[in-house]
Coordinates of C-alpha atoms and ligand atoms in Angstrom, one line a residue:
X1 CA -0.1 17.3 11.9
X2 CA -1.6 14.9 14.3
X3 CA -2.9 11.5 13.2
X4 CA -6.7 11.2 12.7
X5 CA -8.4 9.4 15.5
X6 CA -10.4 6.3 15.0
X7 CA -13.6 8.3 15.4
X8 CA -12.7 11.0 13.0
X9 CA -11.9 8.1 10.6
X10 CA -15.4 7.0 11.0
X11 CA -16.8 10.6 10.7
X12 CA -15.0 10.8 7.4
X13 CA -16.2 7.5 6.3
X14 CA -12.5 5.8 6.0
X15 CA -13.7 3.3 8.7
X16 CA -16.9 1.3 8.5
X17 CA -19.4 2.0 11.5
X18 CA -23.1 2.5 11.7
X19 CA -23.7 6.0 12.8
X20 CA -26.9 5.8 15.0
X21 CA -27.2 9.5 15.8
X22 CA -25.8 12.7 14.2
X23 CA -26.1 16.5 14.5
X24 CA -23.9 19.3 13.7
X25 CA -21.8 18.8 16.8
X26 CA -22.1 15.1 17.9
X27 CA -22.4 11.6 16.6
X28 CA -23.0 8.4 18.1
X29 CA -22.0 4.8 17.2
X30 CA -22.3 1.3 19.0
X31 CA -19.3 0.1 20.8
X32 CA -17.5 -2.5 18.8
X33 CA -16.6 -4.4 21.9
X34 CA -19.7 -4.0 24.1
X35 CA -19.7 -4.8 27.8
X36 CA -23.3 -4.7 28.3
X37 CA -26.4 -5.1 26.2
X38 CA -26.5 -1.5 25.4
X39 CA -23.2 0.3 25.0
X40 CA -23.1 3.4 22.8
X41 CA -20.3 6.0 22.4
X42 CA -21.4 9.7 22.3
X43 CA -18.6 11.6 20.5
X44 CA -18.1 15.3 19.7
X45 CA -17.1 16.1 16.1
X46 CA -14.5 18.3 17.5
X47 CA -11.3 16.5 18.4
X48 CA -10.6 16.9 21.9
X49 CA -8.1 14.5 23.2
X50 CA -8.8 14.1 26.8
X51 CA -11.3 15.5 29.4
X52 CA -8.1 17.4 30.5
X53 CA -8.2 19.5 27.4
X54 CA -11.8 20.6 27.7
X55 CA -11.8 24.3 27.6
X56 CA -14.4 26.8 28.8
X57 CA -15.6 27.1 25.3
X58 CA -16.5 23.5 25.2
X59 CA -19.0 23.6 28.1
X60 CA -22.0 23.6 25.9
X61 CA -20.8 21.0 23.8
X62 CA -20.2 18.7 26.9
X63 CA -23.7 19.4 28.1
X64 CA -25.1 18.7 24.7
X65 CA -23.4 15.2 24.9
X66 CA -25.1 14.4 28.0
X67 CA -28.5 15.4 26.5
X68 CA -27.6 13.2 23.5
X69 CA -26.9 10.4 26.0
X70 CA -30.1 10.9 27.9
X71 CA -32.1 10.8 24.6
X72 CA -30.4 7.7 23.4
X73 CA -31.1 6.2 26.8
X74 CA -34.8 6.7 26.2
X75 CA -34.6 5.4 22.5
X76 CA -32.8 2.3 23.6
X77 CA -35.5 1.8 26.6
X78 CA -32.9 1.8 29.6
X79 CA -34.0 5.4 30.8
X80 CA -36.1 3.7 33.5
X81 CA -34.0 0.6 34.3
X82 CA -30.8 2.6 34.4
X83 CA -27.5 3.2 32.8
X84 CA -24.1 4.6 33.5
X85 CA -22.2 7.4 31.6
X86 CA -18.5 7.4 31.7
X87 CA -15.5 9.3 30.3
X88 CA -12.3 7.3 30.6
X89 CA -9.4 9.6 31.1
X90 CA -5.8 8.8 30.2
X91 CA -3.8 5.5 31.1
X92 CA -5.3 4.8 34.6
X93 CA -8.7 5.6 33.7
X94 CA -8.4 3.2 30.9
X95 CA -8.7 5.4 27.7
X96 CA -7.7 3.9 24.6
X97 CA -8.9 6.3 22.1
X98 CA -7.5 9.9 22.5
X99 CA -10.6 11.7 21.2
X100 CA -13.1 12.3 24.1
X101 CA -16.2 10.0 24.0
X102 CA -19.0 9.4 26.7
X103 CA -19.8 5.7 27.2
X104 CA -23.4 5.1 27.5
X105 CA -23.8 1.6 29.2
X106 CA -26.9 -0.3 30.4
X107 CA -29.5 -2.9 29.7
X108 CA -28.5 -5.0 32.7
X109 CA -27.5 -4.7 36.3
X110 CA -24.4 -3.2 36.1
X111 CA -21.3 -4.3 38.5
X112 CA -18.9 -1.6 39.6
Ligands
AMP1 P1 -11.9 4.1 25.8 O1 -11.2 2.8 26.2 O2 -12.7 4.7 26.7 O3 -11.0 5.0 25.1 O4 -13.0 3.7 24.8 C1 -12.8 3.4 23.4 C2 -13.9 2.5 23.0 O5 -13.9 2.5 21.5 C3 -13.6 1.1 23.4 O6 -14.7 0.7 24.2 C4 -13.8 0.4 22.1 O7 -14.3 -0.9 22.1 C5 -14.3 1.3 21.1 N1 -14.0 1.3 19.9 C6 -12.8 1.3 19.2 N2 -12.7 1.2 17.9 C7 -14.0 1.2 17.6 C8 -14.8 1.4 16.2 N3 -14.1 1.1 15.1 N4 -16.1 1.2 16.4 C9 -16.7 1.3 17.5 N5 -16.2 1.2 18.7 C10 -14.9 1.2 18.8

């Protein structure tokens, strides 16, 4: 069987992390190595290794992740100032954790 991802270990309480949002499908944590004042990760509980592995049946889940990100942007008061949502994919994309996650980044003027 495939090894658990860091995010599955957090969800199973085998790794310490503050879960700032949770519902039946999705949870969110603060990135341990933030690149901006607000840097959250929106993560599906279902293990999907990369965006390449998203199937038709995951369409609603991916949409829900964006809805959760939007609501968290409002909660952290960066909805009006602006923010960025990013899925890094595979090596060139800078993916380091092979369990898809949406980065929500903001709180300052972002450089590309
Ligand atoms: P990516 O490089 O797109 O795969 O993003 C993985 C992110 O997970 C990185 O920004 C890491 O800083 C973050 N990360 C890794 N381990 C943890 C952890 N234990 N708690 C919170 N964030 C983490």
